[in-house]
Coordinates of C-alpha atoms and ligand atoms in Angstrom, one line a residue:
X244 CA 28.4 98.6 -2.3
X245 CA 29.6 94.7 -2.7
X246 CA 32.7 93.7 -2.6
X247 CA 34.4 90.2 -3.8
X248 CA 37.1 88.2 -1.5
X249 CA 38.9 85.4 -3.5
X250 CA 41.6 83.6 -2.1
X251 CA 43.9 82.2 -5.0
X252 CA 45.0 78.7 -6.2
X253 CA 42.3 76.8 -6.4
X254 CA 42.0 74.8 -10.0
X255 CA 38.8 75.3 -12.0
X256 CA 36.9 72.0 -12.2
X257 CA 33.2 70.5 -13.7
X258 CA 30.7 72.3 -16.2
X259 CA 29.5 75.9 -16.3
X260 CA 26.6 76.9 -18.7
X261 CA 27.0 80.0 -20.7
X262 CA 24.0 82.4 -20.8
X263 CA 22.8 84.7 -23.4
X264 CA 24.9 87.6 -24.5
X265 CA 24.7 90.2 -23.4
X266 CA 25.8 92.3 -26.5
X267 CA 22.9 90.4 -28.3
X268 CA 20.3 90.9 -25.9
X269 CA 21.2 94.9 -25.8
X270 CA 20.3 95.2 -29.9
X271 CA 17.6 93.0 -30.2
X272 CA 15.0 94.6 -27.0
X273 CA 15.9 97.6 -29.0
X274 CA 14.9 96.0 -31.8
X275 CA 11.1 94.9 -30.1
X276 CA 10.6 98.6 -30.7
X277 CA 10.1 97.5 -34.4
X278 CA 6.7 96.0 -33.7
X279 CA 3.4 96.8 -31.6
X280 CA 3.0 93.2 -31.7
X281 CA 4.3 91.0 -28.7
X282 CA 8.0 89.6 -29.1
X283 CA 8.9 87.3 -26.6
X284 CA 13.0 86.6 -26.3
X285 CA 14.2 83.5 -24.6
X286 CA 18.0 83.3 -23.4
X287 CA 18.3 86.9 -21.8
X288 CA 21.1 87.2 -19.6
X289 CA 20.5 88.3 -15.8
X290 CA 22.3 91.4 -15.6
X291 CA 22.1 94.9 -14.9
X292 CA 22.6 96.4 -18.3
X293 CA 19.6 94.2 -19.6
X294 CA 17.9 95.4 -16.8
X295 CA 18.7 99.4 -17.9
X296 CA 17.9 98.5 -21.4
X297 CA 14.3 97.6 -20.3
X298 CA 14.0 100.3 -17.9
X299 CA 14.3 102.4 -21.3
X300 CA 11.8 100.6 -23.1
X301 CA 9.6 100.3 -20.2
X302 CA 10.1 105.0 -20.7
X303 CA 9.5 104.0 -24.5
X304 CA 5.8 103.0 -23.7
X305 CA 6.5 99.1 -23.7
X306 CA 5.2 96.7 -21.2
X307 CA 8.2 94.7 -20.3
X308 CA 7.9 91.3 -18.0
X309 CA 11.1 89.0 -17.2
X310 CA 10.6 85.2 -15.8
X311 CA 14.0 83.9 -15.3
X312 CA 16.0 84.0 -19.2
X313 CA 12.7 85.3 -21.1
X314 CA 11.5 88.3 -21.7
X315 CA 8.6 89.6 -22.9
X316 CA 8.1 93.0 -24.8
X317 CA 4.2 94.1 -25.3
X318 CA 3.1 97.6 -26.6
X319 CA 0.9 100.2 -24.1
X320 CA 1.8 103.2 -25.3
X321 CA 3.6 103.8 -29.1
X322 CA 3.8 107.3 -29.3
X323 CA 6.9 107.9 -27.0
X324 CA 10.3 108.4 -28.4
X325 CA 12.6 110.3 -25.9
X326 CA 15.0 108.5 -24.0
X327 CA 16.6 110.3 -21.7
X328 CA 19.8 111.4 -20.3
X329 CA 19.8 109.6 -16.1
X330 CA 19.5 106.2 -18.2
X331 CA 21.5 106.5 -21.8
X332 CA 24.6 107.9 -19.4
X333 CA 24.9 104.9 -17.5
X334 CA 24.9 102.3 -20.5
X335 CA 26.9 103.6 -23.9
X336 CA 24.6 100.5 -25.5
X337 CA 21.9 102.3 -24.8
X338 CA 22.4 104.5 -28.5
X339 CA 20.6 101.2 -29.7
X340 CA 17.2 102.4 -29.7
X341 CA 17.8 105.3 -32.3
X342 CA 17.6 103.6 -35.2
X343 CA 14.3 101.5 -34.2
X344 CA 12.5 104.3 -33.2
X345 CA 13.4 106.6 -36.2
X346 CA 12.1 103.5 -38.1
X347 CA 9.1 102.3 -36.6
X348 CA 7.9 106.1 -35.1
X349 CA 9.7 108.1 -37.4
X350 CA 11.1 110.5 -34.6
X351 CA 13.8 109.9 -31.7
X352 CA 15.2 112.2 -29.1
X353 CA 17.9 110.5 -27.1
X354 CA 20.5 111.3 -25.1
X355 CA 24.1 111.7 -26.6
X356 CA 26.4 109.5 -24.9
X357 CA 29.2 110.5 -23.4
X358 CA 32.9 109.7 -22.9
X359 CA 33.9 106.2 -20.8
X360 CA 36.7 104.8 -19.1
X361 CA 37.7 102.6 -21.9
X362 CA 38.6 105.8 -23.9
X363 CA 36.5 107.9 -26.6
X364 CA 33.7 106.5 -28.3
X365 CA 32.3 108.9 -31.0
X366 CA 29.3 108.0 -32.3
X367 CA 30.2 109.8 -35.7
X368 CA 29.5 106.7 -37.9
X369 CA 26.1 105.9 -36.5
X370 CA 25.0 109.6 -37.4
X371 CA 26.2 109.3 -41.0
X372 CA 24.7 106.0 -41.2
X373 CA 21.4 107.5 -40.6
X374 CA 21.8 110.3 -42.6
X375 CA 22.4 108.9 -45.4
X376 CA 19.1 106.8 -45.2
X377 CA 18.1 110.8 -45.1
X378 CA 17.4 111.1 -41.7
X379 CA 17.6 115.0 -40.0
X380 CA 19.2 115.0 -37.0
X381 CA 20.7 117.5 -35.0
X382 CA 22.3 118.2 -31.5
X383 CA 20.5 119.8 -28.5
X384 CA 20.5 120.6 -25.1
X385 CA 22.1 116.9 -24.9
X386 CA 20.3 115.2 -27.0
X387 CA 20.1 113.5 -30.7
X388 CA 17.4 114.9 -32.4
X389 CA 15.9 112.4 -35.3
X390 CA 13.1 112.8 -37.5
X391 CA 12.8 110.3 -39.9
X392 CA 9.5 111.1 -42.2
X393 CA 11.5 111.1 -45.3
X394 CA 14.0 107.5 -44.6
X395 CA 14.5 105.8 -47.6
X396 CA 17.3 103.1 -48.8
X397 CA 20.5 103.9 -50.1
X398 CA 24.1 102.8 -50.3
X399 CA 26.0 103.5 -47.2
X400 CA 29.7 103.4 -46.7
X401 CA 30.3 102.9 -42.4
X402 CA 33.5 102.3 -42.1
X403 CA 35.6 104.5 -39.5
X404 CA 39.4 104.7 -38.7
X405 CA 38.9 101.7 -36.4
X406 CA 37.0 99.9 -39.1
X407 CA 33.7 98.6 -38.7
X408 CA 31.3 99.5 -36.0
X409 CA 29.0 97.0 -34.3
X410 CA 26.6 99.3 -32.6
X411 CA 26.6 101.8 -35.7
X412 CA 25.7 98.5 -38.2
X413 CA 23.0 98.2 -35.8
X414 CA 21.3 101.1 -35.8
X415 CA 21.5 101.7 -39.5
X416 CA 19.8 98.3 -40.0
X417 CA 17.3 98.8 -37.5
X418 CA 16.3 101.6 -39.1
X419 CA 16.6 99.9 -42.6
X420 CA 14.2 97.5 -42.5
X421 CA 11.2 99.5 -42.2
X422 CA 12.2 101.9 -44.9
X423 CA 11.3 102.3 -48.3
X424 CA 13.6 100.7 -50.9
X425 CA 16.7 99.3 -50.8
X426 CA 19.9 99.8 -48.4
X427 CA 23.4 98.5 -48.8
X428 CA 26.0 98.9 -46.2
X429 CA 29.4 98.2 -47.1
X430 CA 31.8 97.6 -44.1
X431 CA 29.4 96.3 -42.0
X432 CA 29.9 94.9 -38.8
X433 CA 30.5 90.7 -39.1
X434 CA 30.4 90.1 -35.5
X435 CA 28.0 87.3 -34.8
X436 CA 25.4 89.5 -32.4
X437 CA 24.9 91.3 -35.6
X438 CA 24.4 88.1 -37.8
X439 CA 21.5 87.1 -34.6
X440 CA 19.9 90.5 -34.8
X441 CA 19.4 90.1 -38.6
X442 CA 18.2 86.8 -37.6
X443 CA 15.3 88.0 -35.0
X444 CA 14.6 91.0 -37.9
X445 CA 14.1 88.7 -40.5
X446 CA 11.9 86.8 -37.7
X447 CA 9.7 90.1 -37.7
X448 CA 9.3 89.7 -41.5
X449 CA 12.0 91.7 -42.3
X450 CA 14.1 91.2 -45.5
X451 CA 17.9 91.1 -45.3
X452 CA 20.9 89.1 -46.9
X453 CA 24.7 89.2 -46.6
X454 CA 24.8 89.3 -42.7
X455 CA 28.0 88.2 -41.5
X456 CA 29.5 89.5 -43.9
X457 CA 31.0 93.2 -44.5
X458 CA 27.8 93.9 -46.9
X459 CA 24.2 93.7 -45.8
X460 CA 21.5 94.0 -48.5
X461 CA 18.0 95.0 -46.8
X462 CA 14.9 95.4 -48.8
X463 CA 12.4 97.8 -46.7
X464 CA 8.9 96.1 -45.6
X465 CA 5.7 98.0 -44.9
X466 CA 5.7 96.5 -41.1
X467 CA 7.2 93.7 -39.0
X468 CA 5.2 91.3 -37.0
X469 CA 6.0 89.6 -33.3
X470 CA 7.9 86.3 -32.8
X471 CA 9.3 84.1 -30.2
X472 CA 13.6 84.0 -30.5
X473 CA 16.3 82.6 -28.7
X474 CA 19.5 84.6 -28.6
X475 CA 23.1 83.1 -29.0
X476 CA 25.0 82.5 -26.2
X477 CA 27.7 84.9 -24.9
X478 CA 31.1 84.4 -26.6
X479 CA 33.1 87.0 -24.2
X480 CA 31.3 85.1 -21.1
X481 CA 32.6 81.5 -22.1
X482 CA 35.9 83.4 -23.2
X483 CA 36.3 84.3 -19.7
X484 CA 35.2 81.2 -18.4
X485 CA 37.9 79.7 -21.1
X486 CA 41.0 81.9 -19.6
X487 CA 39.8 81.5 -16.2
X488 CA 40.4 77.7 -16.8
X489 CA 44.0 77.8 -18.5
X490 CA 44.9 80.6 -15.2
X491 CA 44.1 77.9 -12.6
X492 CA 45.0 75.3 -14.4
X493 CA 41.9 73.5 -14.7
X494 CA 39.6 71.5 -16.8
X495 CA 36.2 72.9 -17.3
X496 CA 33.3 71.4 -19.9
X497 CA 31.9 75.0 -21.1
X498 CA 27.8 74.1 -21.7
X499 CA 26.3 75.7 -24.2
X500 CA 29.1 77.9 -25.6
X501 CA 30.1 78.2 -29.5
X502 CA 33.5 77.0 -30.4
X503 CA 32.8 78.6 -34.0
X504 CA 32.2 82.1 -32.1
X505 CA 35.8 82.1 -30.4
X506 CA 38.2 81.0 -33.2
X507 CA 40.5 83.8 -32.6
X508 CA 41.0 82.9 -29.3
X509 CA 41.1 79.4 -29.9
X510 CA 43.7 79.7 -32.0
X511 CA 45.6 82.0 -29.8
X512 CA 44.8 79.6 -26.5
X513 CA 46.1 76.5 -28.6
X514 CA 49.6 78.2 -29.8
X515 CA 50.1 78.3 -26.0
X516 CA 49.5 75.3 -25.2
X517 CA 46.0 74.6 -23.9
X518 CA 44.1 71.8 -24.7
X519 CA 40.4 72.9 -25.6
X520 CA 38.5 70.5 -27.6
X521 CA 35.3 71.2 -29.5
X522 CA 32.2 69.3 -28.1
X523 CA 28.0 68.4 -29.4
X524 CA 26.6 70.6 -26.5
X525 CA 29.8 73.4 -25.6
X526 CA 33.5 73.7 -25.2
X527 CA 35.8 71.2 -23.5
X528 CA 39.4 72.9 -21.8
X529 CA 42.0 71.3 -20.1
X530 CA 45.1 72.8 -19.0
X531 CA 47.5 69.7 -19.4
X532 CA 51.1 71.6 -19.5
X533 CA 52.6 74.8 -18.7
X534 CA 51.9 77.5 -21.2
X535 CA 53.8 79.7 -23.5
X536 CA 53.9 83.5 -24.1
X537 CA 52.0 84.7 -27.5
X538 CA 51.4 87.9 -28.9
X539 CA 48.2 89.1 -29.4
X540 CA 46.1 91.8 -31.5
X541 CA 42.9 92.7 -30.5
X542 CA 40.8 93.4 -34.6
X543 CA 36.9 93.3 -35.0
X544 CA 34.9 90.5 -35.6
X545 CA 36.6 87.7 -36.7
X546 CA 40.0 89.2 -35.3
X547 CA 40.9 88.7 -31.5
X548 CA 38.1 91.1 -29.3
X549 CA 38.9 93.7 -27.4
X550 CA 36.2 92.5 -25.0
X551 CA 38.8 89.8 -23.7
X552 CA 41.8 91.5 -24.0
X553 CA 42.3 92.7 -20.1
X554 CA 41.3 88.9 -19.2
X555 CA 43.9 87.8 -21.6
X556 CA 46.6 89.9 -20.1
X557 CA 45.6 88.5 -16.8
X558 CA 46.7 84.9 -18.1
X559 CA 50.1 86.1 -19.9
X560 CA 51.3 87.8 -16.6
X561 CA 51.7 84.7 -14.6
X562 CA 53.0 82.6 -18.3
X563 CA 56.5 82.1 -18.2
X564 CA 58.5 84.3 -20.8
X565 CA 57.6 88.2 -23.1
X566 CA 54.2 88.3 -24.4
X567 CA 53.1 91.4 -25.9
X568 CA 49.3 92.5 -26.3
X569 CA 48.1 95.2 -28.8
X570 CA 45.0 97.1 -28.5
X571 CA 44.0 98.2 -32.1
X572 CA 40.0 99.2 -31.2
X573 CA 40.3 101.0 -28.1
X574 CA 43.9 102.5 -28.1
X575 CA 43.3 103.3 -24.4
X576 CA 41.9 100.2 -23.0
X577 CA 44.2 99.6 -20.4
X578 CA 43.2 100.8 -17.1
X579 CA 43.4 97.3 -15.9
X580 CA 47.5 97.3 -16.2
X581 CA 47.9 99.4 -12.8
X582 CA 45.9 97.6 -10.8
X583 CA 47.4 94.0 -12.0
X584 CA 51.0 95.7 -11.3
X585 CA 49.6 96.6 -7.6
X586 CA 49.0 92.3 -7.6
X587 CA 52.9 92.0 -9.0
X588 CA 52.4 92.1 -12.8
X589 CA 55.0 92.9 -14.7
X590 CA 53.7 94.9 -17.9
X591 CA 55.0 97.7 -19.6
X592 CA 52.8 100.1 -21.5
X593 CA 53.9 101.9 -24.7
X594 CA 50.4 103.6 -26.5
X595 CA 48.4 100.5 -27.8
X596 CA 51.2 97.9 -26.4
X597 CA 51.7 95.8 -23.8
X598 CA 54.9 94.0 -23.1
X599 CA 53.8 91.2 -20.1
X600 CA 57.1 89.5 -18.7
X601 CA 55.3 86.5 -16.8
X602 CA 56.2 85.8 -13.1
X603 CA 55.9 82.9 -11.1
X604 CA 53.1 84.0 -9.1
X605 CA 51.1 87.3 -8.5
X606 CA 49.9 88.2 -4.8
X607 CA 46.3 89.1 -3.4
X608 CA 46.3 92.7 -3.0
X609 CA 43.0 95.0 -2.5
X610 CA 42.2 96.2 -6.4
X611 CA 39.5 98.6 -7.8
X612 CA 37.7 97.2 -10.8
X613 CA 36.9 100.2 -13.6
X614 CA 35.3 98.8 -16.2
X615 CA 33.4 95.4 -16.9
X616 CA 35.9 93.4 -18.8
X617 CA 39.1 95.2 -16.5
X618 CA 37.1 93.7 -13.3
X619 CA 36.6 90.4 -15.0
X620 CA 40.6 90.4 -15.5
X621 CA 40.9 91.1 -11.6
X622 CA 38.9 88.1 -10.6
X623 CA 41.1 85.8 -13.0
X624 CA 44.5 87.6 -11.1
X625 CA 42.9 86.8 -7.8
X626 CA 42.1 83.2 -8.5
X627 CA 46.0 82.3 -8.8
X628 CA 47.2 84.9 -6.3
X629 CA 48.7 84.0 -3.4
X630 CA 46.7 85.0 -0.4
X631 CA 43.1 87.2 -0.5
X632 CA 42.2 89.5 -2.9
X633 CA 39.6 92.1 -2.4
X634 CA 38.2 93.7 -5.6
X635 CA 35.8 96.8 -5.1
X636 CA 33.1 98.6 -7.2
X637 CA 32.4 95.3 -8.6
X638 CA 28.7 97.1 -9.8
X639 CA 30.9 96.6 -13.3
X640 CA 31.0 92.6 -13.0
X641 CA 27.0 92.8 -12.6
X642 CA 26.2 94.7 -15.8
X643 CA 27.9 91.9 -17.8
X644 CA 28.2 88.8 -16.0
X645 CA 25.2 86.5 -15.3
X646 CA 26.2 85.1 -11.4
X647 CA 29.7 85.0 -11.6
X648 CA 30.9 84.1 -8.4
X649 CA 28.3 81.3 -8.0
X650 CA 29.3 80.2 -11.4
X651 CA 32.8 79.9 -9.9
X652 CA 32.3 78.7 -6.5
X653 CA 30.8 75.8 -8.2
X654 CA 33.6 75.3 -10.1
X655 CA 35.4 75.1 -7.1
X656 CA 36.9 78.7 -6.7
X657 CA 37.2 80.2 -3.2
X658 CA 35.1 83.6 -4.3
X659 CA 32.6 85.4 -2.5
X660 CA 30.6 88.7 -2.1
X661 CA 30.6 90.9 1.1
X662 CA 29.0 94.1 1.6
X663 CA 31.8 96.8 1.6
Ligands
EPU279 N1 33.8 104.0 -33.6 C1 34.0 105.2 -34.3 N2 32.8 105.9 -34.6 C2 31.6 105.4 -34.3 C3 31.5 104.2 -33.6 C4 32.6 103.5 -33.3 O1 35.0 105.7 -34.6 O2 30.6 106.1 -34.6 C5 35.1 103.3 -33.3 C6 35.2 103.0 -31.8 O3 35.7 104.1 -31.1 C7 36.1 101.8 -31.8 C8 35.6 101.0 -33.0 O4 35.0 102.0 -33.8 O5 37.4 102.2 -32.0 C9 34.6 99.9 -32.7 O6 33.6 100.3 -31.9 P1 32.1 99.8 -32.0 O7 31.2 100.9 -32.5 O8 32.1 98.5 -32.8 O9 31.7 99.5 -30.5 P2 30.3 99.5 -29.9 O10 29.3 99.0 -31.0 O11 30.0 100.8 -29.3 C10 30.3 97.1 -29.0 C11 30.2 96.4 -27.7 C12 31.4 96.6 -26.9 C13 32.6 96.1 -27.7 C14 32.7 96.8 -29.1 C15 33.8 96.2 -30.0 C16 27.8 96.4 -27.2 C17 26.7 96.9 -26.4 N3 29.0 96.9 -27.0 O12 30.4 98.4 -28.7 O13 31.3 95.8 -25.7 O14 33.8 96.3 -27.0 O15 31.4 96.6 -29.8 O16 33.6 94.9 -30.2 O17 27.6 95.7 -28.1 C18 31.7 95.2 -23.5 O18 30.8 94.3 -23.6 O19 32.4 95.2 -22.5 C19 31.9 96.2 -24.5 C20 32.5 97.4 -24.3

């Protein structure tokens, strides 16, 4: 297993490109399963949950090939629709491909998903979703069972008691477009990797309006056809890339990455006292003065995400003063708050709060990353630590981020990867 070594206080300094994200490129290879036509997709992240995602398809009877960021999805064999448990258990996005292949193939078997370290993620609202479009499905041995000979449109109501859900929106409009007549769904997800799936759909030939928005209008088509897409870039990667700036006090030209994508924390970033500055080609941030403490809440899409809540912890505990972080779509999305105590944090956790008292510096100490965005907030903690910090299990970082410590050695952090 790898390991990372960062020695802290170097500033963050030049340009970074942001890659394709990843919770785009998860959704739409799903969504190839739409077609028996070839779909080629061009800005696919390198990572290792891409890589799982095709390993599925490759199960699902597609012929997958990647050259550097695209991919290409041809059919060989379109009567497979089981995808089973050794994969879907180590990727939650997998629960993607249910809705194509009950819409293209009519039937689905596919492994139920189980808890994570973030805390419980039902799957509830994808299930009623798809049963209101009159799909059967049941529970066995494991696994989903779908059979979808009778989908048809309807009106569907998904919201939850966290609100909207992005992977649930997903499905239910993956397995939309194919049906007959007309689906609604109210409370739909807004976030902008559903707006880009819509967008490769209604590539395909599908026909939907209102993405974006919390109600999506699809009228079934008879079939889809192949196409050539480019996927958005990855709002939670340049996020990091944006608090891993303001942490070392740096100034960084983010290449490729959407200012209109990361208002929330724009808006949170600027309160504090960064300078970031909205560029033709990407993001321009400076760090030009200390920063203040904020308080943040972490909402869906366009709200704060919970995707860069650990990272934005990591920044508030070495800003001077109380800053208090709540967590309102995974209550329990904290694991990160133990190990940036063992580095001299000072947070204290009460249910979905945080209360962060900044200190003047944190120290390297040997942490554990746990999940993908908690690991991301180590490597920020251990790029203004004093001394070396060793983070392990960092198999996390790779399912999410595209090179990361090459990205920031070239910015000039002192990072690299050792076999443990
Ligand atoms: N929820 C339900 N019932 C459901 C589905 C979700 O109650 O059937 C709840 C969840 O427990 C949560 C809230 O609804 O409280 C929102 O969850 P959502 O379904 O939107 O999450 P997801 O679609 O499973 C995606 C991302 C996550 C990201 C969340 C929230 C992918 C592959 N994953 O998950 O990304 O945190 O949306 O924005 O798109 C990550 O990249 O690190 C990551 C965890």
């Amino acid at each position: 297993m790898d390991k990372l070594l960062i020695r802290g206080g170097k500033k963050l300094k030049g340009s970074v490109t942001i890659t394709g994200a990843k919770n785009a490129a998860l959704p739409l290879l799903a969504a190839t399963i739409l077609t028996d036509d070839v779909c080629v997709l061009k800005n696919i992240p390198t990572l290792t949950d891409v890589g799982t995602m095709i390993k599925i398809l490759t199960r699902l009877g597609k012929n997958v090939t990647k050259e550097n960021d695209v991919v290409t999805v041809r059919s060989s064999n379109t009567n497979k629709y089981k995808a089973l448990y050794e994969i879907v258990s180590t990727m939650r996005g997998s629960i993607c491909v249910l809705g194509p292949l009950i819409g293209k193939r009519k039937k689905a078997e596919v492994s139920f998903p189980g808890g994570c370290v973030i805390g419980p993620r039902p799957i509830d609202l994808h299930l009623k979703g798809l049963r209101d479009l009159g799909v059967n499905l049941k529970v066995k041995g494991g696994y989903l069972i779908a059979r979808g000979e009778k989908i048809r449109g309807n009106r569907i109501y998904l919201g939850g008691h966290f609100g909207s859900s992005v992977l649930a929106t997903a499905n239910v409009l993956m397995a939309a477009v194919l049906a007959r007549g007309k689906t609604i769904i109210e409370n739909a997800a807004c976030e902008p990797e559903i707006v880009d799936l819509a967008g490769f759909l209604k590539k395909m030939g599908a026909m939907i309006r209102g993405e974006g928005s919390h109600r999506i209008e699809i009228s079934g088509v008879k079939k889809l056809h192949g196409c050539t897409y480019s996927l958005i870039p990855d709002r939670i990667e340049a996020g990091t890339y944006m608090l891993a700036t303001a942490i070392t006090k740096g100034n960084v030209f983010l290449k490729n990455a959407s200012y209109d994508n990361l208002l929330a924390l724009i808006d949170k970033l600027t309160e504090a006292g960064l300078n970031i500055e909205r560029r033709k080609n990407g993001i321009r941030v400076r760090y030009t003065k200390p920063l203040r403490p904020i308080d943040v809440t972490t909402f869906a899409y366009p709200g704060f995400p919970t995707d860069l809540q650990a990272q934005m912890m990591a920044l508030m505990t070495v800003t001077e003063g109380i800053s208090v972080i709540t967590e309102k779509i995974y209550p329990e999305r904290f694991i990160h708050v133990s190990e940036l105590s063992r580095m001299g944090a000072q947070i204290v956790l009460e249910g979905p709060n945080t209360i962060i008292k900044g200190v003047k510096r944190l120290s390297g100490a040997p942490v554990m990353a746990s999940d993908l965005r908690a690991s991301a907030a180590l490597v920020l903690a251990g790029l203004v630590a004093k001394g070396e910090t060793e983070i392990s299990r960092i198999y996390h970082l790779d399912r999410g981020y595209d090179n990361l410590e090459k990205k920031l050695s070239r910015l000039g952090a002192d990072i690299k990867r050792v076999k443990e």
